[in-house]
mmCIF file of C-alpha atoms in Angstrom:
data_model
loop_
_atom_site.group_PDB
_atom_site.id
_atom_site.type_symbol
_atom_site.label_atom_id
_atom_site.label_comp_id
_atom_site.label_asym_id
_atom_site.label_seq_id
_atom_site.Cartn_x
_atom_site.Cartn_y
_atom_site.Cartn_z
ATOM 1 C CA UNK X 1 50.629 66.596 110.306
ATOM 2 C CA UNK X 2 51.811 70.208 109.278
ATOM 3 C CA UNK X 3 52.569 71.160 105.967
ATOM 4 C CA UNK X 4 56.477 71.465 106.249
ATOM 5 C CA UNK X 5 56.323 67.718 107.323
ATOM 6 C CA UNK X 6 54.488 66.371 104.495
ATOM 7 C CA UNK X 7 56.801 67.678 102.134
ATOM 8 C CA UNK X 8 60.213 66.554 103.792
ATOM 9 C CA UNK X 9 62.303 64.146 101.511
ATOM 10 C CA UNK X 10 62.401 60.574 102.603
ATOM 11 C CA UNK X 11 65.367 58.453 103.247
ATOM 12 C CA UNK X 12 65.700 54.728 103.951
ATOM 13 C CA UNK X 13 68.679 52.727 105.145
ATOM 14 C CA UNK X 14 68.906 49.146 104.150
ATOM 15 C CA UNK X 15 71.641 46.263 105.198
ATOM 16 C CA UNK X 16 73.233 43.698 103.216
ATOM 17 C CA UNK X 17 75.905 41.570 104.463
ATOM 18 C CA UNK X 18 78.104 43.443 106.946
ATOM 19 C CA UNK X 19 79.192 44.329 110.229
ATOM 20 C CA UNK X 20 76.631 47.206 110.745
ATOM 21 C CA UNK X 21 79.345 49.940 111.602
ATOM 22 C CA UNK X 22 78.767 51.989 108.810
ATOM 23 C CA UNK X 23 75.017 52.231 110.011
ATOM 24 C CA UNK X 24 76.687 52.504 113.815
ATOM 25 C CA UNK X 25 78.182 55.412 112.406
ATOM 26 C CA UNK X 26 75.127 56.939 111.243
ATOM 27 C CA UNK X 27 73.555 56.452 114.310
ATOM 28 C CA UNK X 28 76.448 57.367 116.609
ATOM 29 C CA UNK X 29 76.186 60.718 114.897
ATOM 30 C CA UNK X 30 73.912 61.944 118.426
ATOM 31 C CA UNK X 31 73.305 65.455 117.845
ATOM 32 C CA UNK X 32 73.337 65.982 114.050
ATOM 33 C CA UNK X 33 71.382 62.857 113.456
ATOM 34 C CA UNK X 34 68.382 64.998 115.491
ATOM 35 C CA UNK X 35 69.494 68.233 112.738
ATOM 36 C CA UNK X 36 69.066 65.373 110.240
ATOM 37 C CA UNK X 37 66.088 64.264 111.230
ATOM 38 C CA UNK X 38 63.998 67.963 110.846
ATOM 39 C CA UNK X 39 65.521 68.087 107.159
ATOM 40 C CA UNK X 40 64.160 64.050 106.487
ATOM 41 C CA UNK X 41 61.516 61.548 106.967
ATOM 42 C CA UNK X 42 63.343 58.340 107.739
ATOM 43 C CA UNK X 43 60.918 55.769 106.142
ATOM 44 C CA UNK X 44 63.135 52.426 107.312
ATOM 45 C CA UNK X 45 66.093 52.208 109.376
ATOM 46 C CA UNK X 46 65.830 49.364 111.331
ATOM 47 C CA UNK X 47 68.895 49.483 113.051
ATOM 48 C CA UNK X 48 67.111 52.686 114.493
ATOM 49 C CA UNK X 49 63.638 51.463 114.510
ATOM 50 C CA UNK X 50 61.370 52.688 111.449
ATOM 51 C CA UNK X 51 60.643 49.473 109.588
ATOM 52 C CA UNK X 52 59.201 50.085 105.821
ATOM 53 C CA UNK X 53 61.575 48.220 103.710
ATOM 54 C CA UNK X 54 59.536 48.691 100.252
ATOM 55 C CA UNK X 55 59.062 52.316 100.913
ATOM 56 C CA UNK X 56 59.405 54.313 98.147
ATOM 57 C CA UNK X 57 62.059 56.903 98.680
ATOM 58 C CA UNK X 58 64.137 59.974 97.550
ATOM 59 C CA UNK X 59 67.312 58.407 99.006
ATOM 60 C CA UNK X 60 68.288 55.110 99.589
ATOM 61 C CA UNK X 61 71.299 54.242 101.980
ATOM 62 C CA UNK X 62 72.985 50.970 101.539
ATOM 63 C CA UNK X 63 75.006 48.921 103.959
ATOM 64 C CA UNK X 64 76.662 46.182 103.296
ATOM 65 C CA UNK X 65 77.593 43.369 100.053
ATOM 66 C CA UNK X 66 75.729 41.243 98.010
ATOM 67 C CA UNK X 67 76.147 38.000 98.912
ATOM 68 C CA UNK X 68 73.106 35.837 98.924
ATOM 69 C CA UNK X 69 71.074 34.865 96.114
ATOM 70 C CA UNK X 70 67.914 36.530 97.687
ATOM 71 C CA UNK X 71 69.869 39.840 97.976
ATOM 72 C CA UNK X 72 69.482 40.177 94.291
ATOM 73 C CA UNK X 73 65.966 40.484 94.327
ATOM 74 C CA UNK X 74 65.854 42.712 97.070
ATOM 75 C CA UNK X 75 68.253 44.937 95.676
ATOM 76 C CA UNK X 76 66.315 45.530 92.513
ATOM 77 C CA UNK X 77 63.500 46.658 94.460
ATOM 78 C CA UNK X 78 65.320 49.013 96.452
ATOM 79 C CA UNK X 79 66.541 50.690 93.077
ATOM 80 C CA UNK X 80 63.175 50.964 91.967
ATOM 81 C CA UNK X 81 61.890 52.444 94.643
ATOM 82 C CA UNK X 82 64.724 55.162 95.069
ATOM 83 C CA UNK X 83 65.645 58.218 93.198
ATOM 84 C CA UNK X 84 68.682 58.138 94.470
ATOM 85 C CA UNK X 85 70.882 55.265 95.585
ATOM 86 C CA UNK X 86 74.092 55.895 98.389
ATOM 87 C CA UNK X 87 76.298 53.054 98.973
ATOM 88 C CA UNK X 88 78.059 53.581 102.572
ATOM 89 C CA UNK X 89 81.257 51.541 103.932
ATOM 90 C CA UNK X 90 83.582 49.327 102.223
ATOM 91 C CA UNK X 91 81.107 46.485 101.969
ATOM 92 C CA UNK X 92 78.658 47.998 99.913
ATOM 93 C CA UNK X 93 81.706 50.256 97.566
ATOM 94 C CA UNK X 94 83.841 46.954 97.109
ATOM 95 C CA UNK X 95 82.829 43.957 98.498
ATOM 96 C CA UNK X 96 84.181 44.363 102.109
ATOM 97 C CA UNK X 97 86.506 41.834 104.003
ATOM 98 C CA UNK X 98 83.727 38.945 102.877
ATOM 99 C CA UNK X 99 85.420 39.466 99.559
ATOM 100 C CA UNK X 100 88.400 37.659 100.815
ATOM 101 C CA UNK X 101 86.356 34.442 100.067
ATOM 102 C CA UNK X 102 86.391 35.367 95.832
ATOM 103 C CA UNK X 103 89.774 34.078 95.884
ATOM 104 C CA UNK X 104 88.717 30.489 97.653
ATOM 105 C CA UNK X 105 86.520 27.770 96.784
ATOM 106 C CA UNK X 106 83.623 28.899 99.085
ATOM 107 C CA UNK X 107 81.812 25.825 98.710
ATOM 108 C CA UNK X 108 84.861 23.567 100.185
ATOM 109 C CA UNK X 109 84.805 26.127 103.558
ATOM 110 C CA UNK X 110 81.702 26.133 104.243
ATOM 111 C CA UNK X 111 81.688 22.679 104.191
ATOM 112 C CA UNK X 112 84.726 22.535 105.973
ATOM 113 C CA UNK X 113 82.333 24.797 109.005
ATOM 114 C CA UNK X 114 79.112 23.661 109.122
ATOM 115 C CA UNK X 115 77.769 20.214 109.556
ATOM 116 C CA UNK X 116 74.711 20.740 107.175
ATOM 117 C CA UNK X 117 76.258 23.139 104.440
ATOM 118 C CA UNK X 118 72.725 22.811 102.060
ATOM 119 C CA UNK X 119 71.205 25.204 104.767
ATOM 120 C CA UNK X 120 73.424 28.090 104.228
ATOM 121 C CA UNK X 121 72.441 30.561 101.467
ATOM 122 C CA UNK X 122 75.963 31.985 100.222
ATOM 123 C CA UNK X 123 76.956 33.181 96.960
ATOM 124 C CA UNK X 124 80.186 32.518 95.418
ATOM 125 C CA UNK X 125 81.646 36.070 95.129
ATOM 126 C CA UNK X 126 80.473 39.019 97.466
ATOM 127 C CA UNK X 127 80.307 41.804 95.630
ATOM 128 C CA UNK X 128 79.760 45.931 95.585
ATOM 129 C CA UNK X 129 76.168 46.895 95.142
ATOM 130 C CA UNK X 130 77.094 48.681 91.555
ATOM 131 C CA UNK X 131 77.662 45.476 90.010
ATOM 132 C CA UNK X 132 74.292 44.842 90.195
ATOM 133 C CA UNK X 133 71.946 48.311 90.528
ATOM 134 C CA UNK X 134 72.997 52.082 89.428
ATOM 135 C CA UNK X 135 74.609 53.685 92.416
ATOM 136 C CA UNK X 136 74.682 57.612 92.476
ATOM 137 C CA UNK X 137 76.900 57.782 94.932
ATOM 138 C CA UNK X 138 80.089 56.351 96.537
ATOM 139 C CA UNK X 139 81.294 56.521 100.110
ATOM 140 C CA UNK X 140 83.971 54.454 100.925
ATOM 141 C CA UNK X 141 85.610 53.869 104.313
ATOM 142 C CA UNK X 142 85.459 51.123 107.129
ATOM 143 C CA UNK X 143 83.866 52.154 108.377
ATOM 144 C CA UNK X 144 82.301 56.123 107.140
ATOM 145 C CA UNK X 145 82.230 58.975 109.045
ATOM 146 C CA UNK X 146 79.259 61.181 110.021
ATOM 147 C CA UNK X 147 80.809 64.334 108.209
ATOM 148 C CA UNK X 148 80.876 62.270 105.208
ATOM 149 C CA UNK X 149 76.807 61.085 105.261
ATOM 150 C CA UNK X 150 75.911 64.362 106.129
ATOM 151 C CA UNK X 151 77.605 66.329 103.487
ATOM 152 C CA UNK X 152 76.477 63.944 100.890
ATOM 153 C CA UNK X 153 72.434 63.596 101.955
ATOM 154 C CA UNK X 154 72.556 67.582 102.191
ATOM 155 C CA UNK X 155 74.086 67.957 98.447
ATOM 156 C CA UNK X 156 71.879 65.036 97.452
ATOM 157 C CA UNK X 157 68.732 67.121 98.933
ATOM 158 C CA UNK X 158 69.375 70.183 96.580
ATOM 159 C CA UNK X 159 69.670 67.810 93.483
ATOM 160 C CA UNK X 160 73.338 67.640 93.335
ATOM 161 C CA UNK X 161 76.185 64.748 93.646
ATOM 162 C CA UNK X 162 78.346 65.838 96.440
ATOM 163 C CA UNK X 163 82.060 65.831 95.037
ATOM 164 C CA UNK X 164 84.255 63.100 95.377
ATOM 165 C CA UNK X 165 87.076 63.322 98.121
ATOM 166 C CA UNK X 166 89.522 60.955 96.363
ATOM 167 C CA UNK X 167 93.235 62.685 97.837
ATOM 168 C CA UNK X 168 95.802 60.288 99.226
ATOM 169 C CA UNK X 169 95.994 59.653 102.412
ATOM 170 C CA UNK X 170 99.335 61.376 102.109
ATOM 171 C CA UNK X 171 97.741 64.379 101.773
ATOM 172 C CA UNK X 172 95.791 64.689 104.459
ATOM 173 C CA UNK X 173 98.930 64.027 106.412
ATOM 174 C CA UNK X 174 100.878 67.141 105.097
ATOM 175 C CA UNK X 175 97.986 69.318 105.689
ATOM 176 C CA UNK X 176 97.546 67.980 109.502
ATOM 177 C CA UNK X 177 101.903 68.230 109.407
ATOM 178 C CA UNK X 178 101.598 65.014 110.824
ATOM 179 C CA UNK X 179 105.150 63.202 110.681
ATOM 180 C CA UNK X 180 105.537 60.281 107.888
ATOM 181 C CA UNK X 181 105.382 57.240 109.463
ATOM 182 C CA UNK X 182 106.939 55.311 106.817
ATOM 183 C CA UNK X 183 109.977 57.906 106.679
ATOM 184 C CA UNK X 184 110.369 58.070 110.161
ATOM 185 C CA UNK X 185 109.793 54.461 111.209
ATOM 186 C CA UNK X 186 109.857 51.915 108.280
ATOM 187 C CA UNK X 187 106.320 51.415 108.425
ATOM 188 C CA UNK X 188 104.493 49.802 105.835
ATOM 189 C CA UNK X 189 101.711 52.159 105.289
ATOM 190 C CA UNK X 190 99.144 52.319 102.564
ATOM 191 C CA UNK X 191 98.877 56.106 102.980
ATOM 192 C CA UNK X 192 100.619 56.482 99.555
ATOM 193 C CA UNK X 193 97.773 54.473 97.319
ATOM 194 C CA UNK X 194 94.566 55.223 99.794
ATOM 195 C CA UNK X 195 91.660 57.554 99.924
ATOM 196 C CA UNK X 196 91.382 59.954 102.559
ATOM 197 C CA UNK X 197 88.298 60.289 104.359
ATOM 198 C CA UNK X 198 89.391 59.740 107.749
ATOM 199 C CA UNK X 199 91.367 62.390 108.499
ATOM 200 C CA UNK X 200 94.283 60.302 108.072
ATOM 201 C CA UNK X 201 93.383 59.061 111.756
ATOM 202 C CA UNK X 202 95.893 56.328 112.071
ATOM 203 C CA UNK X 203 99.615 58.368 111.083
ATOM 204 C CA UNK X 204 98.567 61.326 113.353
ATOM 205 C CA UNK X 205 98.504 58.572 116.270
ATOM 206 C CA UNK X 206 101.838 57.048 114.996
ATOM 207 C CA UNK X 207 100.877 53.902 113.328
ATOM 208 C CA UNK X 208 100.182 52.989 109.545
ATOM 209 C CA UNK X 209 97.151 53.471 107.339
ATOM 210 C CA UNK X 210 95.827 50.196 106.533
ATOM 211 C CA UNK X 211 93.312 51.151 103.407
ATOM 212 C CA UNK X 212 90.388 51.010 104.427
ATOM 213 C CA UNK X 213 88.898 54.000 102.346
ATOM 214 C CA UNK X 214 90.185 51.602 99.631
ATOM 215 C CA UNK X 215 91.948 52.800 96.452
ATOM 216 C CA UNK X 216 92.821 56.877 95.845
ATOM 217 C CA UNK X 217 93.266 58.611 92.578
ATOM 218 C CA UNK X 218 95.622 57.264 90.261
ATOM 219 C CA UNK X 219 97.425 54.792 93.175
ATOM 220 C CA UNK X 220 100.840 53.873 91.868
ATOM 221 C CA UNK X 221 100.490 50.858 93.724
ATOM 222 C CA UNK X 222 103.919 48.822 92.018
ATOM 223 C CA UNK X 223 105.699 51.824 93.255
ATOM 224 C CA UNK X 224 104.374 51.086 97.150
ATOM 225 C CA UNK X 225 104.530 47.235 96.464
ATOM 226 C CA UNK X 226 108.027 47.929 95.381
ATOM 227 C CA UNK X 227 108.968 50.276 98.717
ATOM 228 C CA UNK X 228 107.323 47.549 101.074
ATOM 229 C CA UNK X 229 109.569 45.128 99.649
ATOM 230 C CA UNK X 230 112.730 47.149 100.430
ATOM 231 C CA UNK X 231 111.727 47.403 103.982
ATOM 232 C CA UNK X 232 112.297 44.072 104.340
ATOM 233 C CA UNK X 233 108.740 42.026 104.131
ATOM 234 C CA UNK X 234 108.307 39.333 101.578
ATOM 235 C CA UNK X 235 105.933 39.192 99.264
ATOM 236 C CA UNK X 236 102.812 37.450 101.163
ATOM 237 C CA UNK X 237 103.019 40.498 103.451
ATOM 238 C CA UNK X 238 102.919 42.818 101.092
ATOM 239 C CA UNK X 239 100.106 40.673 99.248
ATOM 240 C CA UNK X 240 98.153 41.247 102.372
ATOM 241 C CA UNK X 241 98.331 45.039 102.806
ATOM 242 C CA UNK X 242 96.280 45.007 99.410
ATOM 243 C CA UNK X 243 94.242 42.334 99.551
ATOM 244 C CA UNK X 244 92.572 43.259 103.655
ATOM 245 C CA UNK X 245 89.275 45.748 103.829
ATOM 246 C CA UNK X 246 88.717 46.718 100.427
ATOM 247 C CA UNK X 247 90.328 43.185 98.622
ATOM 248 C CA UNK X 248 87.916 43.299 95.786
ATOM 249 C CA UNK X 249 88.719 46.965 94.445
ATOM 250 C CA UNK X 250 90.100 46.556 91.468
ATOM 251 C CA UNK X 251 93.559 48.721 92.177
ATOM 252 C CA UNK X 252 94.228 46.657 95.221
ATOM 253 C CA UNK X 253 93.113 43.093 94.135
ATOM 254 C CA UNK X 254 95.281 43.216 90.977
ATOM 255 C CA UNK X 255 98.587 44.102 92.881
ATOM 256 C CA UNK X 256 97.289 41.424 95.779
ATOM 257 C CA UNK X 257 97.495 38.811 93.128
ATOM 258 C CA UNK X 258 100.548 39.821 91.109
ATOM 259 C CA UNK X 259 102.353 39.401 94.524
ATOM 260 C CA UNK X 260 100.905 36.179 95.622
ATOM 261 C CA UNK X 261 101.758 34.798 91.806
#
């Protein structure tokens, strides 16, 4: 093994409850993820095939929600084994669309599912992974993009926290001169209160932003609850928009619920 390999950082991506596309993402990524690769040592990926889960680590990748009781463990290990922790994906930043059950009695559906509920190992709440470790870093989305993970491991690499892209989805739009799809055609778009990230993919194809880069910088979001109304949808609807992909950030869950009450 040469010397320039020896000294390479090492990375490790872990799941937690989720749908995997974040880590689809990463792996999706085709050419840079080879670039990557020369500038890492991926110690555990096993959505790509390096197994190590207790390696210890410069940078730790995260995937995914806590939301079984043996995650908890797990997690703490992972934090002590990383100098750096990177939560990726709207699962692992806010609780992802599993969050959707904090508002039921999860006991009484699973019940409702499975003939022998005692087997299945489900916590009450699913939560963001920085409820329960230090996270250095943030990237939100459903799922992230490959620009994003690769901007942040290469800032991470010289020491640094990349900086936070936190502009409306709004924004994005004017700079694209995309045309306003809830001027133009009454849609009811969460462009207004929502994180960019995505190159505010949905308006330049003509339909609405959804959130799922969950909540922006200072979201008025009683001024877009208020607008969604006047086109004409009642309050359930509206409820919806905020309580989808990212239900359990705190912006968008406390509008949800003053809606549905």
């Amino acid at each position: 093994m040469s010397k320039q390999e020896t000294t390479k950082p090492s990375v490790a991506v872990h799941k937690f409850s989720s749908c995997d596309g974040c880590q689809l993402a990463l792996i999706n990524m085709g050419e840079p993820l080879l670039v990557l690769t020369q500038l890492v040592d991926i110690k555990h990926f096993a959505e790509a095939g390096p197994l190590d889960e207790n390696a210890i680590v410069d940078i730790a990748i995260i995937e995914g929600s806590v939301s079984t009781s043996k995650d908890l463990a797990r997690l703490q290990k992972i934090r002590d084994n990383s100098t750096y922790i990177m939560t990726i994906g709207a699962c692992a930043t806010s609780g992802g669309l599993q969050a959707l059950r904090n508002m039921a009695n999860t006991k009484e559906w699973i019940a409702d599912i499975y003939a022998n509920p005692s087997v299945i190992d489900s916590l009450d709440n699913s939560t963001p992974i920085k409820e329960h470790v230090k996270v250095d870093l943030e990237l939100w989305g459903c799922p992230v993009n490959e620009q994003q993970i690769l901007s942040a491991i290469r800032a991470l690499l010289f020491g640094v926290l990349p900086k936070e892209e936190n502009d409306k989805v709004c924004m994005e739009c004017k700079r694209q001169q995309s045309v306003c799809v809830m001027v133009t055609k009454n849609e009811a778009c969460m462009g207004p209160v929502t994180r960019t990230g995505c190159g505010a993919l949905c308006p330049s194809v003509g339909r609405d932003c959804y959130g799922c880069y969950g909540p922006s910088e200072n979201p008025n979001t009683n001024a877009l609850a208020n607008r969604l109304l006047g086109f004409g949808l009642v309050k359930e609807e509206v409820a919806r928009r905020f309580l989808f992909i990212n239900s359990a950030a705190k912006q968008f869950q406390q509008q949800g619920i003053r809606l549905k009450n």
